[in-house]
CSV table of C-alpha atoms in Angstrom, one decimal:
chain,number,residue,atom,x,y,z
Z,8,PHE,CA,70.7,-5.1,321.7
Z,9,GLN,CA,70.8,-8.9,320.9
Z,10,ILE,CA,74.5,-9.3,321.4
Z,11,LYS,CA,74.5,-11.0,324.9
Z,12,ASP,CA,76.3,-14.1,323.6
Z,13,VAL,CA,79.0,-11.9,322.0
Z,14,ARG,CA,79.5,-9.8,325.1
Z,15,SER,CA,79.7,-12.9,327.4
Z,16,ILE,CA,82.4,-14.5,325.2
Z,17,VAL,CA,84.4,-11.3,324.9
Z,18,ARG,CA,84.1,-10.8,328.7
Z,19,GLU,CA,85.3,-14.4,329.4
Z,20,ALA,CA,88.3,-13.9,327.2
Z,21,LEU,CA,89.3,-10.6,328.8
Z,22,GLU,CA,88.8,-11.8,332.4
Z,23,LYS,CA,90.9,-14.9,331.6
Z,24,ARG,CA,93.6,-12.5,330.3
Z,25,LEU,CA,93.4,-10.4,333.4
Z,26,LEU,CA,93.7,-13.4,335.8
Z,27,GLN,CA,96.7,-14.9,334.0
Z,28,GLN,CA,98.7,-12.2,332.3
Z,29,GLU,CA,100.9,-14.7,330.4
Z,30,ILE,CA,97.9,-16.2,328.5
Z,31,ARG,CA,97.6,-14.7,325.0
Z,32,GLY,CA,94.1,-13.5,324.4
Z,33,PRO,CA,92.0,-14.9,321.5
Z,34,ILE,CA,91.7,-13.2,318.2
Z,35,PHE,CA,88.0,-12.4,317.4
Z,36,CYS,CA,86.3,-12.3,314.0
Z,37,PHE,CA,83.0,-10.4,314.1
Z,38,VAL,CA,80.8,-11.6,311.3
Z,39,GLY,CA,77.5,-10.0,310.4
Z,40,PRO,CA,75.6,-7.8,308.0
Z,41,PRO,CA,76.6,-4.1,307.6
Z,42,GLY,CA,75.4,-1.7,310.2
Z,43,THR,CA,75.0,-4.3,313.0
Z,44,GLY,CA,77.5,-2.8,315.4
Z,45,LYS,CA,80.7,-4.7,314.8
Z,46,THR,CA,83.0,-1.7,314.6
Z,47,SER,CA,81.1,0.0,317.5
Z,48,LEU,CA,81.7,-3.0,319.8
Z,49,GLY,CA,85.4,-2.9,318.9
Z,50,LYS,CA,85.6,0.7,320.0
Z,51,SER,CA,83.7,0.0,323.2
Z,52,ILE,CA,86.1,-2.8,324.1
Z,53,ALA,CA,89.0,-0.4,323.6
Z,54,GLN,CA,87.3,2.1,325.8
Z,55,ALA,CA,86.5,-0.4,328.5
Z,56,LEU,CA,90.1,-1.6,328.5
Z,57,GLU,CA,91.4,2.0,328.5
Z,58,ARG,CA,93.5,1.2,325.4
Z,59,LYS,CA,94.0,3.0,322.1
Z,60,PHE,CA,91.8,1.9,319.2
Z,61,VAL,CA,93.2,1.4,315.7
Z,62,ARG,CA,91.2,0.5,312.6
Z,63,ILE,CA,92.5,-0.3,309.1
Z,64,SER,CA,90.4,-1.5,306.2
Z,65,LEU,CA,91.7,-4.6,304.3
Z,66,ALA,CA,89.1,-4.2,301.5
Z,67,GLY,CA,90.9,-4.4,298.1
Z,68,MET,CA,94.3,-4.8,299.7
Z,69,LYS,CA,96.4,-6.8,297.2
Z,70,ASP,CA,100.1,-6.1,298.1
Z,71,GLU,CA,101.7,-8.3,300.8
Z,72,ALA,CA,104.0,-5.4,301.6
Z,73,GLU,CA,101.0,-3.6,303.1
Z,74,ILE,CA,101.3,-6.1,306.0
Z,75,ARG,CA,105.0,-7.0,306.1
Z,76,GLY,CA,106.5,-3.7,304.9
Z,77,HIS,CA,109.1,-3.2,302.2
Z,78,PRO,CA,112.8,-4.0,302.4
Z,79,ARG,CA,114.9,-0.9,303.0
Z,80,THR,CA,116.7,-1.3,299.7
Z,81,TYR,CA,113.5,-0.3,297.9
Z,82,VAL,CA,112.9,3.3,296.9
Z,83,ALA,CA,110.4,5.0,299.2
Z,84,ALA,CA,110.4,1.9,301.5
Z,85,MET,CA,108.3,2.1,304.7
Z,86,PRO,CA,107.0,-0.3,307.3
Z,87,GLY,CA,103.8,-2.2,306.9
Z,88,ARG,CA,100.4,-0.9,308.1
Z,89,ILE,CA,100.6,-2.8,311.3
Z,90,ILE,CA,103.9,-1.2,312.5
Z,91,ARG,CA,102.9,2.2,311.1
Z,92,GLU,CA,99.7,2.3,313.1
Z,93,ILE,CA,101.4,1.2,316.3
Z,94,ARG,CA,103.9,4.0,315.9
Z,95,ARG,CA,101.1,6.5,315.1
Z,96,VAL,CA,99.1,5.7,318.3
Z,97,GLY,CA,102.2,5.4,320.4
Z,98,SER,CA,101.0,2.2,322.2
Z,99,ILE,CA,102.3,-1.4,322.1
Z,100,ASN,CA,99.0,-2.9,323.2
Z,101,PRO,CA,96.1,-1.2,321.3
Z,102,VAL,CA,92.8,-2.8,320.3
Z,103,PHE,CA,93.6,-3.4,316.6
Z,104,MET,CA,90.6,-3.8,314.2
Z,105,LEU,CA,91.2,-5.3,310.8
Z,106,ASP,CA,88.0,-4.4,308.9
Z,107,GLU,CA,86.6,-6.3,305.9
Z,108,VAL,CA,88.9,-9.3,306.1
Z,109,ASP,CA,86.6,-11.1,303.7
Z,110,LYS,CA,87.4,-8.6,300.9
Z,111,ILE,CA,91.2,-9.0,300.8
Z,112,GLY,CA,92.5,-9.2,297.2
Z,113,GLN,CA,95.4,-11.1,295.6
Z,114,ASP,CA,97.7,-10.5,292.7
Z,115,PHE,CA,101.3,-10.9,291.5
Z,116,ARG,CA,102.6,-8.8,294.4
Z,117,GLY,CA,101.7,-11.5,296.9
Z,118,ASP,CA,98.8,-12.6,299.1
Z,119,PRO,CA,98.0,-10.4,302.0
Z,120,ALA,CA,95.8,-13.1,303.6
Z,121,SER,CA,98.8,-15.4,303.9
Z,122,ALA,CA,100.9,-12.5,305.4
Z,123,LEU,CA,98.1,-12.1,308.0
Z,124,LEU,CA,98.6,-15.7,309.2
Z,125,GLU,CA,101.8,-14.7,311.1
Z,126,VAL,CA,100.1,-11.5,312.5
Z,127,LEU,CA,97.0,-13.4,313.8
Z,128,ASP,CA,98.7,-16.6,315.0
Z,129,PRO,CA,99.1,-16.3,318.8
Z,130,GLU,CA,102.0,-18.8,318.6
Z,131,GLN,CA,104.0,-16.7,316.0
Z,132,ASN,CA,103.1,-13.0,316.5
Z,133,ALA,CA,105.4,-12.6,319.5
Z,134,ASP,CA,108.2,-12.6,316.9
Z,135,PHE,CA,106.6,-10.9,313.9
Z,136,THR,CA,109.2,-9.6,311.5
Z,137,ASP,CA,108.5,-6.5,309.4
Z,138,TYR,CA,110.8,-6.4,306.4
Z,139,TYR,CA,111.6,-2.7,306.9
Z,140,LEU,CA,112.5,-3.1,310.6
Z,141,ASP,CA,114.3,-6.4,309.9
Z,142,THR,CA,114.1,-7.4,313.5
Z,143,PRO,CA,111.4,-9.3,315.5
Z,144,PHE,CA,108.6,-7.2,317.0
Z,145,ASP,CA,106.2,-8.5,319.7
Z,146,LEU,CA,102.5,-8.2,318.6
Z,147,SER,CA,101.2,-10.6,321.3
Z,148,LYS,CA,100.1,-7.8,323.6
Z,149,ILE,CA,97.8,-6.4,320.9
Z,150,MET,CA,94.1,-7.4,320.9
Z,151,PHE,CA,93.2,-8.1,317.3
Z,152,ILE,CA,89.6,-8.0,316.1
Z,153,THR,CA,88.7,-8.7,312.4
Z,154,THR,CA,85.3,-8.0,310.8
Z,155,ALA,CA,83.6,-9.6,307.9
Z,156,ASN,CA,80.1,-9.7,306.3
Z,157,ILE,CA,80.4,-13.4,305.4
Z,158,ILE,CA,83.0,-16.0,306.2
Z,159,ASP,CA,83.0,-18.0,303.0
Z,160,PRO,CA,85.8,-15.9,301.2
Z,161,ILE,CA,88.1,-16.1,304.2
Z,162,PRO,CA,90.9,-18.7,303.7
Z,163,ASP,CA,90.5,-21.7,306.0
Z,164,PRO,CA,94.0,-21.3,307.6
Z,165,LEU,CA,93.2,-17.7,308.5
Z,166,LEU,CA,89.7,-18.6,309.8
Z,167,ASP,CA,91.2,-21.3,311.9
Z,168,ARG,CA,93.3,-18.8,313.9
Z,169,MET,CA,90.2,-16.7,314.9
Z,170,GLU,CA,87.2,-17.2,317.2
Z,171,THR,CA,84.1,-16.3,315.1
Z,172,LEU,CA,81.3,-14.4,316.7
Z,173,TYR,CA,78.1,-13.8,314.7
Z,174,PHE,CA,76.2,-10.5,314.7
Z,175,SER,CA,72.6,-10.9,313.5
Z,176,GLY,CA,70.2,-8.2,312.2
Z,177,TYR,CA,67.8,-6.1,314.3
Z,178,THR,CA,64.0,-6.4,314.6
Z,179,ASP,CA,61.8,-3.4,313.9
Z,180,GLN,CA,61.3,-3.0,317.6
Z,181,GLU,CA,65.0,-2.9,318.3
Z,182,LYS,CA,65.6,-0.4,315.5
Z,183,GLU,CA,62.9,1.8,317.0
Z,184,LYS,CA,64.6,1.8,320.4
Z,185,ILE,CA,68.1,2.4,319.0
Z,186,ALA,CA,66.7,5.3,316.9
Z,187,PHE,CA,65.2,7.1,319.9
Z,188,ARG,CA,68.2,6.4,322.2
Z,189,PHE,CA,71.1,7.0,319.8
Z,190,ILE,CA,70.4,8.0,316.2
Z,191,ILE,CA,67.8,10.8,316.6
Z,192,PRO,CA,69.7,12.7,319.3
Z,193,ARG,CA,73.0,12.5,317.3
Z,194,GLU,CA,71.3,13.7,314.1
Z,195,ILE,CA,69.6,16.5,315.9
Z,196,LYS,CA,72.9,17.7,317.3
Z,197,GLU,CA,74.8,17.4,314.0
Z,198,ASN,CA,72.1,19.4,312.1
Z,199,GLY,CA,72.1,22.3,314.6
Z,200,LEU,CA,68.6,21.6,316.0
Z,201,SER,CA,69.6,21.2,319.6
Z,202,LEU,CA,68.0,24.5,320.8
Z,203,ASN,CA,64.5,23.2,320.1
Z,204,PRO,CA,64.8,19.6,319.0
Z,205,PRO,CA,62.1,18.1,316.7
Z,206,LYS,CA,60.0,15.4,318.4
Z,207,PHE,CA,59.7,12.2,316.4
Z,208,THR,CA,56.6,10.2,317.0
Z,209,VAL,CA,56.8,6.4,317.3
Z,210,GLU,CA,54.6,6.1,314.2
Z,211,ALA,CA,56.9,8.3,312.2
Z,212,VAL,CA,60.0,6.2,313.1
Z,213,TYR,CA,58.1,2.9,312.2
Z,214,LYS,CA,57.1,4.4,308.9
Z,215,ILE,CA,60.8,5.2,308.1
Z,216,ILE,CA,61.8,1.7,309.1
Z,217,GLN,CA,59.1,-0.2,307.2
Z,218,GLU,CA,58.6,1.9,304.1
Z,219,TYR,CA,62.0,3.6,303.5
Z,220,THR,CA,64.5,1.0,304.6
Z,221,ARG,CA,65.0,-2.7,304.1
Z,222,GLU,CA,68.1,-3.9,305.8
Z,223,ALA,CA,69.5,-6.0,308.6
Z,224,GLY,CA,71.5,-3.1,310.1
Z,225,LEU,CA,70.9,0.6,310.8
Z,226,ARG,CA,72.8,2.6,308.1
Z,227,GLY,CA,69.8,3.2,305.9
Z,228,LEU,CA,67.7,4.2,308.9
Z,229,GLU,CA,70.4,6.6,310.0
Z,230,ARG,CA,70.5,8.2,306.5
Z,231,GLU,CA,66.7,8.7,306.3
Z,232,ILE,CA,66.5,10.3,309.8
Z,233,ALA,CA,69.5,12.5,308.8
Z,234,SER,CA,67.6,13.5,305.7
Z,235,VAL,CA,64.5,14.5,307.7
Z,236,CYS,CA,66.6,16.5,310.1
Z,237,ARG,CA,68.3,18.4,307.3
Z,238,LYS,CA,65.0,19.3,305.7
Z,239,ILE,CA,63.7,20.5,309.0
Z,240,ALA,CA,66.8,22.7,309.4
Z,241,ARG,CA,66.3,24.0,305.9
Z,242,GLU,CA,62.7,24.9,306.5
Z,243,ILE,CA,63.7,26.8,309.7
Z,244,VAL,CA,66.2,28.9,307.8
Z,245,LYS,CA,64.0,29.3,304.7
Z,246,HIS,CA,60.9,30.5,306.5
Z,247,ASN,CA,62.6,32.2,309.5
Z,248,LYS,CA,60.9,30.0,312.0
Z,249,ARG,CA,61.5,30.7,315.6
Z,250,PHE,CA,63.2,28.1,317.7
Z,251,GLY,CA,60.4,28.5,320.2
Z,252,GLU,CA,58.0,26.6,318.0
Z,253,ASP,CA,57.5,22.9,318.6
Z,254,ILE,CA,58.2,20.7,315.6
Z,255,ILE,CA,56.4,17.3,315.7
Z,256,VAL,CA,57.6,14.7,313.1
Z,257,THR,CA,54.6,12.7,312.1
Z,258,PRO,CA,54.1,10.0,309.4
Z,259,GLU,CA,52.6,12.7,307.2
Z,260,LEU,CA,55.7,14.9,307.6
Z,261,VAL,CA,58.0,11.9,306.8
Z,262,ARG,CA,56.0,11.3,303.6
Z,263,LYS,CA,56.4,15.0,302.7
Z,264,TYR,CA,60.2,15.0,303.3
Z,265,LEU,CA,61.2,11.6,302.0
Z,266,GLY,CA,58.7,11.2,299.1
Z,267,PRO,CA,56.8,8.1,298.1
Z,268,ARG,CA,57.6,4.9,299.9
Z,269,LYS,CA,60.5,3.0,298.6
Z,270,PHE,CA,59.7,-0.6,299.7
Z,271,TYR,CA,56.5,-2.6,299.7
Z,272,TYR,CA,55.5,-5.9,301.3
Z,273,GLU,CA,55.8,-8.1,298.2
Z,274,VAL,CA,54.2,-11.2,299.8
Z,275,ALA,CA,51.3,-9.4,301.5
Z,276,GLU,CA,50.3,-7.6,298.3
Z,277,ALA,CA,50.9,-10.4,295.8
Z,278,LYS,CA,48.4,-13.0,294.5
Z,279,ASP,CA,48.9,-16.7,294.6
Z,280,ARG,CA,50.1,-18.1,291.3
Z,281,VAL,CA,50.8,-21.6,289.9
Z,282,GLY,CA,54.5,-22.4,289.7
Z,283,VAL,CA,55.7,-19.6,292.0
Z,284,ALA,CA,56.9,-20.3,295.5
Z,285,THR,CA,58.4,-18.0,298.2
Z,286,GLY,CA,61.8,-18.8,299.6
Z,287,LEU,CA,63.9,-17.4,302.4
Z,288,VAL,CA,67.6,-16.7,301.7
Z,289,TRP,CA,70.6,-15.3,303.6
Z,290,THR,CA,73.0,-12.8,302.0
Z,291,GLU,CA,75.9,-10.7,303.3
Z,292,THR,CA,73.5,-7.8,303.9
Z,293,GLY,CA,71.1,-10.0,306.0
Z,294,GLY,CA,68.1,-12.1,305.2
Z,295,ASP,CA,65.9,-11.7,302.1
Z,296,ILE,CA,63.1,-13.4,300.2
Z,297,ILE,CA,63.1,-14.8,296.7
Z,298,PHE,CA,60.3,-15.9,294.4
Z,299,VAL,CA,61.2,-19.1,292.5
Z,300,GLU,CA,59.3,-19.3,289.2
Z,301,ALA,CA,58.8,-22.4,287.2
Z,302,THR,CA,57.1,-22.9,283.8
Z,303,LYS,CA,56.7,-25.7,281.3
Z,304,MET,CA,56.8,-25.9,277.5
Z,305,LYS,CA,56.9,-28.4,274.7
Z,306,GLY,CA,60.3,-30.0,274.5
Z,307,LYS,CA,62.4,-33.0,275.2
Z,308,MET,CA,63.0,-33.3,279.0
Z,309,LYS,CA,65.4,-30.3,279.3
Z,310,LEU,CA,65.9,-28.3,282.5
Z,311,ILE,CA,66.6,-24.6,281.9
Z,312,LEU,CA,68.0,-22.5,284.8
Z,313,THR,CA,68.2,-18.7,284.8
Z,314,GLY,CA,68.7,-15.9,287.3
Z,315,SER,CA,72.5,-15.8,287.8
Z,316,LEU,CA,72.5,-19.1,289.8
Z,317,GLY,CA,75.7,-20.5,291.2
Z,318,ASN,CA,76.8,-24.1,290.8
Z,319,VAL,CA,75.4,-25.2,294.2
Z,320,MET,CA,72.0,-23.7,293.5
Z,321,GLN,CA,71.9,-25.3,290.0
Z,322,GLU,CA,72.6,-28.7,291.5
Z,323,SER,CA,69.8,-28.0,294.0
Z,324,ALA,CA,67.4,-27.4,291.2
Z,325,GLN,CA,68.5,-30.6,289.4
Z,326,ALA,CA,68.0,-32.6,292.6
Z,327,ALA,CA,64.6,-31.0,293.2
Z,328,LEU,CA,63.5,-32.0,289.6
Z,329,SER,CA,64.8,-35.5,290.1
Z,330,TYR,CA,62.9,-35.9,293.3
Z,331,VAL,CA,59.7,-34.7,291.6
Z,332,ARG,CA,60.2,-37.1,288.7
Z,333,SER,CA,60.9,-40.1,290.9
Z,334,ASN,CA,57.7,-39.4,292.9
Z,335,ALA,CA,55.5,-38.4,290.0
Z,336,ASP,CA,52.9,-41.0,290.8
Z,337,SER,CA,52.3,-39.7,294.4
Z,338,PHE,CA,51.8,-36.2,292.9
Z,339,HIS,CA,49.5,-37.5,290.2
Z,340,ILE,CA,51.8,-36.4,287.4
Z,341,PRO,CA,51.4,-38.3,284.1
Z,342,ALA,CA,54.3,-40.7,283.7
Z,343,ASP,CA,55.2,-39.6,280.2
Z,344,PHE,CA,54.9,-35.8,280.9
Z,345,PHE,CA,58.7,-35.3,281.2
Z,346,ASP,CA,59.3,-37.0,277.9
Z,347,HIS,CA,57.5,-34.2,276.0
Z,348,HIS,CA,58.1,-31.1,278.0
Z,349,ASP,CA,61.0,-28.8,279.0
Z,350,ILE,CA,61.1,-27.2,282.5
Z,351,HIS,CA,62.3,-23.6,283.0
Z,352,VAL,CA,63.2,-22.4,286.5
Z,353,HIS,CA,63.9,-18.7,287.0
Z,354,VAL,CA,64.9,-16.8,290.2
Z,355,PRO,CA,64.5,-13.0,290.0
Z,356,ALA,CA,66.3,-10.6,290.1
Z,357,GLY,CA,68.4,-11.9,287.2
Z,358,ALA,CA,71.3,-9.4,287.7
Z,359,ILE,CA,72.1,-10.5,291.3
Z,360,PRO,CA,74.2,-13.7,291.7
Z,361,LYS,CA,72.7,-16.4,293.9
Z,362,ASP,CA,74.1,-19.6,295.3
Z,363,GLY,CA,73.7,-22.1,298.1
Z,364,PRO,CA,71.6,-25.2,298.8
Z,365,SER,CA,68.9,-23.6,301.0
Z,366,ALA,CA,66.5,-23.0,298.1
Z,367,GLY,CA,66.1,-26.7,297.5
Z,368,ILE,CA,62.6,-27.2,298.9
Z,369,THR,CA,61.4,-23.9,297.4
Z,370,ILE,CA,62.4,-25.0,293.9
Z,371,ALA,CA,60.7,-28.4,294.5
Z,372,LEU,CA,57.5,-26.8,295.7
Z,373,ALA,CA,57.5,-24.5,292.7
Z,374,LEU,CA,57.8,-27.5,290.4
Z,375,ILE,CA,55.1,-29.5,292.2
Z,376,SER,CA,52.8,-26.4,292.0
Z,377,LEU,CA,53.5,-26.1,288.3
Z,378,LEU,CA,52.9,-29.8,287.5
Z,379,THR,CA,49.8,-30.2,289.7
Z,380,GLU,CA,48.4,-26.8,288.7
Z,381,ARG,CA,47.8,-26.0,292.3
Z,382,PRO,CA,48.8,-22.4,293.2
Z,383,ALA,CA,51.4,-22.0,296.0
Z,384,LYS,CA,50.5,-19.7,299.0
Z,385,ARG,CA,52.6,-16.6,298.7
Z,386,GLU,CA,52.4,-15.9,302.5
Z,387,VAL,CA,54.2,-19.2,303.2
Z,388,GLY,CA,58.0,-18.8,303.1
Z,389,MET,CA,60.4,-21.8,303.3
Z,390,THR,CA,64.1,-22.7,303.4
Z,391,GLY,CA,65.9,-26.0,303.5
Z,392,GLU,CA,68.3,-28.2,301.5
Z,393,LEU,CA,66.5,-31.1,299.7
Z,394,THR,CA,67.9,-34.6,299.1
Z,395,LEU,CA,66.9,-37.0,296.4
Z,396,SER,CA,65.0,-39.0,298.9
Z,397,GLY,CA,62.9,-36.0,300.0
Z,398,ARG,CA,64.7,-35.4,303.3
Z,399,VAL,CA,65.1,-31.7,304.4
Z,400,LEU,CA,68.6,-30.9,305.7
Z,401,PRO,CA,69.4,-27.9,308.1
Z,402,VAL,CA,70.6,-24.6,306.8
Z,403,GLY,CA,72.2,-21.5,308.3
Z,404,GLY,CA,71.1,-17.8,308.9
Z,405,ILE,CA,67.8,-18.8,310.5
Z,406,LYS,CA,67.4,-15.5,312.4
Z,407,GLU,CA,68.1,-13.3,309.4
Z,408,LYS,CA,65.7,-15.3,307.3
Z,409,ILE,CA,62.9,-15.0,309.8
Z,410,LEU,CA,63.5,-11.3,310.2
Z,411,ALA,CA,63.3,-11.0,306.4
Z,412,ALA,CA,60.0,-13.0,306.5
Z,413,ARG,CA,58.6,-10.5,309.0
Z,414,ARG,CA,59.6,-7.5,306.9
Z,415,ALA,CA,58.0,-9.0,303.8
Z,416,GLY,CA,54.7,-9.9,305.3
Z,417,VAL,CA,55.2,-13.7,305.4
Z,418,LYS,CA,52.8,-15.4,307.8
Z,419,THR,CA,54.1,-19.0,307.9
Z,420,VAL,CA,57.7,-20.0,307.9
Z,421,ILE,CA,58.8,-23.6,307.1
Z,422,LEU,CA,62.2,-24.7,308.4
Z,423,PRO,CA,64.2,-28.0,308.6
Z,424,GLY,CA,63.5,-29.9,311.8
Z,425,LYS,CA,67.2,-30.0,312.6
Z,426,ASN,CA,67.1,-26.2,313.0
Z,427,LYS,CA,64.9,-26.6,316.1
Z,428,ALA,CA,67.7,-25.3,318.4
Z,429,ASP,CA,68.1,-22.2,316.3
Z,430,VAL,CA,64.4,-21.5,316.5
Z,431,GLU,CA,64.4,-22.0,320.3
Z,432,ASP,CA,67.2,-19.4,320.6
Z,433,LEU,CA,65.1,-16.7,319.0
Z,434,SER,CA,63.4,-14.2,321.2
Z,435,GLU,CA,59.6,-13.9,321.5
Z,436,ASP,CA,59.7,-10.5,319.7
Z,437,ILE,CA,61.1,-12.2,316.6
Z,438,ARG,CA,58.7,-15.1,316.6
Z,439,LYS,CA,55.6,-13.1,317.5
Z,440,GLY,CA,53.0,-13.2,314.7
Z,441,LEU,CA,54.7,-16.0,312.8
Z,442,GLU,CA,53.7,-19.6,312.5
Z,443,ILE,CA,57.0,-21.6,312.4
Z,444,ILE,CA,56.7,-25.2,311.2
Z,445,LEU,CA,59.6,-27.7,311.4
Z,446,ILE,CA,59.7,-30.5,308.9
Z,447,ASP,CA,62.0,-33.5,308.1
Z,448,LYS,CA,60.5,-34.6,304.8
Z,449,ILE,CA,59.1,-32.4,302.0
Z,450,GLU,CA,55.9,-34.5,301.5
Z,451,ASP,CA,54.8,-33.2,305.0
Z,452,ILE,CA,54.2,-29.7,303.6
Z,453,VAL,CA,52.9,-30.2,300.1
Z,454,ASP,CA,49.2,-29.8,301.2
Z,455,LEU,CA,50.2,-27.0,303.5
Z,456,VAL,CA,51.9,-24.9,300.8
Z,457,LEU,CA,49.6,-25.6,297.9
Z,458,ARG,CA,46.0,-24.5,297.6
């Protein structure tokens, strides 16, 4: 599902390796939100190559000796995790998955990320030296795959040694197909319902997807379906129901078992307000929407920023305000307004850290809405970096942001014109029901966004 590009790149690399055995294969880095199939694809590659599969998690690893091993003079010395896992599976050429490479730690005991440079460098790993073995060991026959949710924390020298492949989130239609083909049969089997399996209706599965989960991947959906199956098994035992009776899982039964809905379509159910604009953002768990709020008060030209904003996002807000001030005449804002007022910009939720330049046009539209007293349309979502001259620069994570817009009930999505290629790569299922507008300058959308 939606990993054709990933599969083709992996296939090309493996076919090249088969044709010329002396060529060392690439080292892949699978990047994407949780639950999008990164580990599953690694297992499938090992199965297709008829190799052993090894997986270790690097999350929180802070000791360099976990990779290189301890010298034998140390008490309780042992080889590093790489050598230990090779010995455990009894194979010199397994598919080796290094999970959560973006969450490696660092302290006084060394830097594991630097130790990985030798492991993941095709030019060096043929002579990898573990301190415990104290002799070169050939790792070049191993196919290494790393996984990460985001690439920003990965050191550049380490990232340079890997070929990055991006995994995007799933649409509701894809989740429904995966649920019926894989998740539901597995949960029925694991909960002892195989003799007379409950029959899930399409409406019930969509209800779970849309009202009880909000994610790019599938883990939440899997948990909710497992919860329904457990409650069905409990009812069978509690009421001594016979296995001959058909059990149909309807939306009403889902509501009974899972309780009140957990997620609502914020945009579809909200009212337009002055000084509030809808933005689209990308996080390590997929796309999401934010509401940028702006208000004014008596003061002396001060800009207040709240909402756990990072340095880049704070600078985006300052650039947006400077753009609005420099173009005050075109927006019919009094020239002396800023001399007697403070501006406060807030991005809920305040406890969640936020950063990045892609909220630039959202902040600018919230400010223009506030100062012109024209409410912004909540069903219009936007993303893009703003310059002082009003140009809109391209941003990343377009597919995840559009999926988030669909989940939240956004009807119109505004994107930078230079992201046109990203939009053309999207399938019709993703774009269906959305009006996507590409812009190069922010003044092109002021009348479109504001009432």
